[in-house]
PDB file of C-alpha atoms in Angstrom:
ATOM      1  CA  UNK A  24      19.605  22.225 -35.708  1.00  0.00           C
ATOM      2  CA  UNK A  25      16.690  24.235 -37.121  1.00  0.00           C
ATOM      3  CA  UNK A  26      13.682  24.881 -34.889  1.00  0.00           C
ATOM      4  CA  UNK A  27      13.535  21.187 -34.114  1.00  0.00           C
ATOM      5  CA  UNK A  28      10.215  21.185 -32.280  1.00  0.00           C
ATOM      6  CA  UNK A  29       8.523  22.941 -35.186  1.00  0.00           C
ATOM      7  CA  UNK A  30      10.219  20.644 -37.647  1.00  0.00           C
ATOM      8  CA  UNK A  31       8.860  17.709 -35.703  1.00  0.00           C
ATOM      9  CA  UNK A  32       5.337  18.622 -36.725  1.00  0.00           C
ATOM     10  CA  UNK A  33       6.125  18.332 -40.397  1.00  0.00           C
ATOM     11  CA  UNK A  34       8.637  15.610 -39.840  1.00  0.00           C
ATOM     12  CA  UNK A  35       6.337  13.043 -38.536  1.00  0.00           C
ATOM     13  CA  UNK A  36       3.484  13.794 -40.892  1.00  0.00           C
ATOM     14  CA  UNK A  37       4.300  11.190 -43.459  1.00  0.00           C
ATOM     15  CA  UNK A  38       2.110   8.276 -44.355  1.00  0.00           C
ATOM     16  CA  UNK A  39       2.051   5.391 -41.922  1.00  0.00           C
ATOM     17  CA  UNK A  40       3.451   4.352 -38.590  1.00  0.00           C
ATOM     18  CA  UNK A  41       5.531   1.188 -38.370  1.00  0.00           C
ATOM     19  CA  UNK A  42       3.843  -0.364 -35.344  1.00  0.00           C
ATOM     20  CA  UNK A  43       0.954  -0.125 -32.933  1.00  0.00           C
ATOM     21  CA  UNK A  44       2.997   1.645 -30.252  1.00  0.00           C
ATOM     22  CA  UNK A  45       4.280   5.216 -30.071  1.00  0.00           C
ATOM     23  CA  UNK A  46       7.617   5.866 -31.809  1.00  0.00           C
ATOM     24  CA  UNK A  47      10.079   8.248 -30.166  1.00  0.00           C
ATOM     25  CA  UNK A  48      12.347  10.823 -31.776  1.00  0.00           C
ATOM     26  CA  UNK A  49      15.640  12.035 -30.300  1.00  0.00           C
ATOM     27  CA  UNK A  50      18.116  14.749 -31.262  1.00  0.00           C
ATOM     28  CA  UNK A  51      21.889  14.376 -31.689  1.00  0.00           C
ATOM     29  CA  UNK A  52      22.376  14.627 -27.904  1.00  0.00           C
ATOM     30  CA  UNK A  53      19.889  11.761 -27.454  1.00  0.00           C
ATOM     31  CA  UNK A  54      17.418  14.156 -25.809  1.00  0.00           C
ATOM     32  CA  UNK A  55      13.778  13.135 -26.221  1.00  0.00           C
ATOM     33  CA  UNK A  56      11.971  15.383 -28.738  1.00  0.00           C
ATOM     34  CA  UNK A  57       8.568  13.755 -28.874  1.00  0.00           C
ATOM     35  CA  UNK A  58       6.597  10.859 -30.285  1.00  0.00           C
ATOM     36  CA  UNK A  59       4.194   9.674 -32.936  1.00  0.00           C
ATOM     37  CA  UNK A  60       1.332   7.605 -31.543  1.00  0.00           C
ATOM     38  CA  UNK A  61      -0.138   4.643 -33.421  1.00  0.00           C
ATOM     39  CA  UNK A  62      -3.220   6.661 -34.452  1.00  0.00           C
ATOM     40  CA  UNK A  63      -1.026   9.341 -36.058  1.00  0.00           C
ATOM     41  CA  UNK A  64      -1.173  11.833 -33.194  1.00  0.00           C
ATOM     42  CA  UNK A  65       2.014  13.877 -32.766  1.00  0.00           C
ATOM     43  CA  UNK A  66       3.148  14.950 -29.293  1.00  0.00           C
ATOM     44  CA  UNK A  67       6.150  17.085 -28.381  1.00  0.00           C
ATOM     45  CA  UNK A  68       8.588  16.523 -25.514  1.00  0.00           C
ATOM     46  CA  UNK A  69       6.058  18.041 -23.064  1.00  0.00           C
ATOM     47  CA  UNK A  70       3.393  15.598 -24.329  1.00  0.00           C
ATOM     48  CA  UNK A  71       1.391  18.475 -25.856  1.00  0.00           C
ATOM     49  CA  UNK A  72      -0.625  17.711 -29.004  1.00  0.00           C
ATOM     50  CA  UNK A  73       1.060  19.338 -32.018  1.00  0.00           C
ATOM     51  CA  UNK A  74      -0.661  17.717 -34.984  1.00  0.00           C
ATOM     52  CA  UNK A  75      -1.728  14.572 -36.751  1.00  0.00           C
ATOM     53  CA  UNK A  76      -0.607  12.273 -39.545  1.00  0.00           C
ATOM     54  CA  UNK A  77      -3.284  11.200 -42.006  1.00  0.00           C
ATOM     55  CA  UNK A  78      -3.066   8.014 -44.078  1.00  0.00           C
ATOM     56  CA  UNK A  79      -3.134   9.953 -47.374  1.00  0.00           C
ATOM     57  CA  UNK A  80       0.046  11.867 -46.398  1.00  0.00           C
ATOM     58  CA  UNK A  81      -1.735  15.100 -45.454  1.00  0.00           C
ATOM     59  CA  UNK A  82      -0.061  16.944 -42.589  1.00  0.00           C
ATOM     60  CA  UNK A  83      -2.087  19.110 -40.198  1.00  0.00           C
ATOM     61  CA  UNK A  84      -0.947  21.133 -37.203  1.00  0.00           C
ATOM     62  CA  UNK A  85      -2.631  21.566 -33.815  1.00  0.00           C
ATOM     63  CA  UNK A  86      -4.984  24.172 -35.319  1.00  0.00           C
ATOM     64  CA  UNK A  87      -5.963  21.666 -38.044  1.00  0.00           C
ATOM     65  CA  UNK A  88      -4.293  23.829 -40.711  1.00  0.00           C
ATOM     66  CA  UNK A  89      -2.807  21.975 -43.694  1.00  0.00           C
ATOM     67  CA  UNK A  90       0.994  22.278 -43.523  1.00  0.00           C
ATOM     68  CA  UNK A  91       1.853  20.032 -46.471  1.00  0.00           C
ATOM     69  CA  UNK A  92       1.951  16.489 -47.808  1.00  0.00           C
ATOM     70  CA  UNK A  93       4.319  13.622 -48.387  1.00  0.00           C
ATOM     71  CA  UNK A  94       3.462  11.063 -51.041  1.00  0.00           C
ATOM     72  CA  UNK A  95       5.709   8.505 -52.734  1.00  0.00           C
ATOM     73  CA  UNK A  96       8.733  10.029 -51.006  1.00  0.00           C
ATOM     74  CA  UNK A  97       8.055  13.560 -52.346  1.00  0.00           C
ATOM     75  CA  UNK A  98       7.515  16.470 -49.977  1.00  0.00           C
ATOM     76  CA  UNK A  99       5.287  19.438 -50.788  1.00  0.00           C
ATOM     77  CA  UNK A 100       4.436  22.441 -48.643  1.00  0.00           C
ATOM     78  CA  UNK A 101       0.917  23.774 -48.000  1.00  0.00           C
ATOM     79  CA  UNK A 102       1.046  25.643 -51.338  1.00  0.00           C
ATOM     80  CA  UNK A 103       1.887  22.345 -53.082  1.00  0.00           C
ATOM     81  CA  UNK A 104       5.413  23.570 -53.947  1.00  0.00           C
ATOM     82  CA  UNK A 105       7.936  20.731 -54.314  1.00  0.00           C
ATOM     83  CA  UNK A 106      10.404  20.738 -51.406  1.00  0.00           C
ATOM     84  CA  UNK A 107      12.417  17.589 -52.059  1.00  0.00           C
ATOM     85  CA  UNK A 108      12.398  13.835 -51.732  1.00  0.00           C
ATOM     86  CA  UNK A 109      13.697  10.822 -49.875  1.00  0.00           C
ATOM     87  CA  UNK A 110      14.953   7.979 -52.054  1.00  0.00           C
ATOM     88  CA  UNK A 111      14.458   4.280 -51.318  1.00  0.00           C
ATOM     89  CA  UNK A 112      18.006   3.962 -49.922  1.00  0.00           C
ATOM     90  CA  UNK A 113      17.371   6.827 -47.466  1.00  0.00           C
ATOM     91  CA  UNK A 114      19.192   9.528 -49.467  1.00  0.00           C
ATOM     92  CA  UNK A 115      17.499  12.912 -48.986  1.00  0.00           C
ATOM     93  CA  UNK A 116      17.566  15.575 -51.702  1.00  0.00           C
ATOM     94  CA  UNK A 117      16.183  19.127 -51.692  1.00  0.00           C
ATOM     95  CA  UNK A 118      14.131  20.814 -54.411  1.00  0.00           C
ATOM     96  CA  UNK A 119      17.341  21.488 -56.404  1.00  0.00           C
ATOM     97  CA  UNK A 120      18.227  17.766 -56.190  1.00  0.00           C
ATOM     98  CA  UNK A 121      21.223  18.549 -53.941  1.00  0.00           C
ATOM     99  CA  UNK A 122      22.207  15.912 -51.375  1.00  0.00           C
ATOM    100  CA  UNK A 123      21.197  17.073 -47.872  1.00  0.00           C
ATOM    101  CA  UNK A 124      21.543  13.908 -45.816  1.00  0.00           C
ATOM    102  CA  UNK A 125      20.648  10.287 -45.266  1.00  0.00           C
ATOM    103  CA  UNK A 126      18.366   8.167 -43.117  1.00  0.00           C
ATOM    104  CA  UNK A 127      20.187   4.981 -42.239  1.00  0.00           C
ATOM    105  CA  UNK A 128      18.375   1.657 -41.868  1.00  0.00           C
ATOM    106  CA  UNK A 129      18.864   1.719 -38.073  1.00  0.00           C
ATOM    107  CA  UNK A 130      17.038   5.086 -37.791  1.00  0.00           C
ATOM    108  CA  UNK A 131      20.188   7.213 -37.476  1.00  0.00           C
ATOM    109  CA  UNK A 132      19.866  10.556 -39.274  1.00  0.00           C
ATOM    110  CA  UNK A 133      22.972  12.101 -40.878  1.00  0.00           C
ATOM    111  CA  UNK A 134      23.287  15.527 -42.477  1.00  0.00           C
ATOM    112  CA  UNK A 135      25.183  16.430 -45.677  1.00  0.00           C
ATOM    113  CA  UNK A 136      28.464  16.545 -43.715  1.00  0.00           C
ATOM    114  CA  UNK A 137      27.798  12.992 -42.385  1.00  0.00           C
ATOM    115  CA  UNK A 138      27.198  14.277 -38.834  1.00  0.00           C
ATOM    116  CA  UNK A 139      24.615  12.475 -36.719  1.00  0.00           C
ATOM    117  CA  UNK A 140      21.721  14.896 -36.155  1.00  0.00           C
ATOM    118  CA  UNK A 141      19.319  12.509 -34.444  1.00  0.00           C
ATOM    119  CA  UNK A 142      17.500   9.199 -34.394  1.00  0.00           C
ATOM    120  CA  UNK A 143      14.007   8.176 -35.391  1.00  0.00           C
ATOM    121  CA  UNK A 144      13.857   4.428 -34.867  1.00  0.00           C
ATOM    122  CA  UNK A 145      10.601   2.841 -35.937  1.00  0.00           C
ATOM    123  CA  UNK A 146       9.544   5.701 -38.217  1.00  0.00           C
ATOM    124  CA  UNK A 147       9.384   5.485 -41.995  1.00  0.00           C
ATOM    125  CA  UNK A 148      12.126   7.108 -44.079  1.00  0.00           C
ATOM    126  CA  UNK A 149       9.601   9.741 -45.150  1.00  0.00           C
ATOM    127  CA  UNK A 150       8.751  10.589 -41.543  1.00  0.00           C
ATOM    128  CA  UNK A 151      12.404  10.829 -40.549  1.00  0.00           C
ATOM    129  CA  UNK A 152      13.340  12.894 -43.624  1.00  0.00           C
ATOM    130  CA  UNK A 153      10.516  15.315 -43.030  1.00  0.00           C
ATOM    131  CA  UNK A 154      11.436  15.692 -39.384  1.00  0.00           C
ATOM    132  CA  UNK A 155      15.080  16.457 -39.943  1.00  0.00           C
ATOM    133  CA  UNK A 156      15.253  17.976 -43.450  1.00  0.00           C
ATOM    134  CA  UNK A 157      11.941  19.495 -44.586  1.00  0.00           C
ATOM    135  CA  UNK A 158      10.483  22.385 -42.602  1.00  0.00           C
ATOM    136  CA  UNK A 159       7.186  23.793 -43.908  1.00  0.00           C
ATOM    137  CA  UNK A 160       6.940  26.461 -41.197  1.00  0.00           C
TER     138      UNK A 160
END
C-alpha cells in the first residue's frame, strides 16, 4: 500500500461528507487510519490535523497548500493535470483510462487484482477513490 497516511490527505478531499458525524477509514488489516469530520477536517490515526475538504472539491493540506481537486468524479493534481476518475458504479480508472480498482457500495475498496485494500464506509466514492488510488504527493 502506497504511503497510506499521505494518500489519506488527498483521499478524503473530495466534495461532501455523507453525514454529520466523523467517518473512519481503515486499511486492509482493519487498522484505523484516520477520519473525516463533518466540517471537512481530516485527522490521521494520531488525531493530528492533516488537511481540509472544501465544498467546491478543493483539497488543502495542513499548511493550507492546494494539493488538487476532485469535481464530477475527475481527479486533478495541484497543477491541474488529469489523474483519473471514479465512475458512478465505483470503477476507478487512471489517466490512461486503465482499470485500477473499484469502490463497492458497502465501502470496501478493491485494487485491480480484486484484493481488498481497505474500507471507507460512509465516504463518497470520490473520497474513497482519492484515498486509495490517487496520490498527489
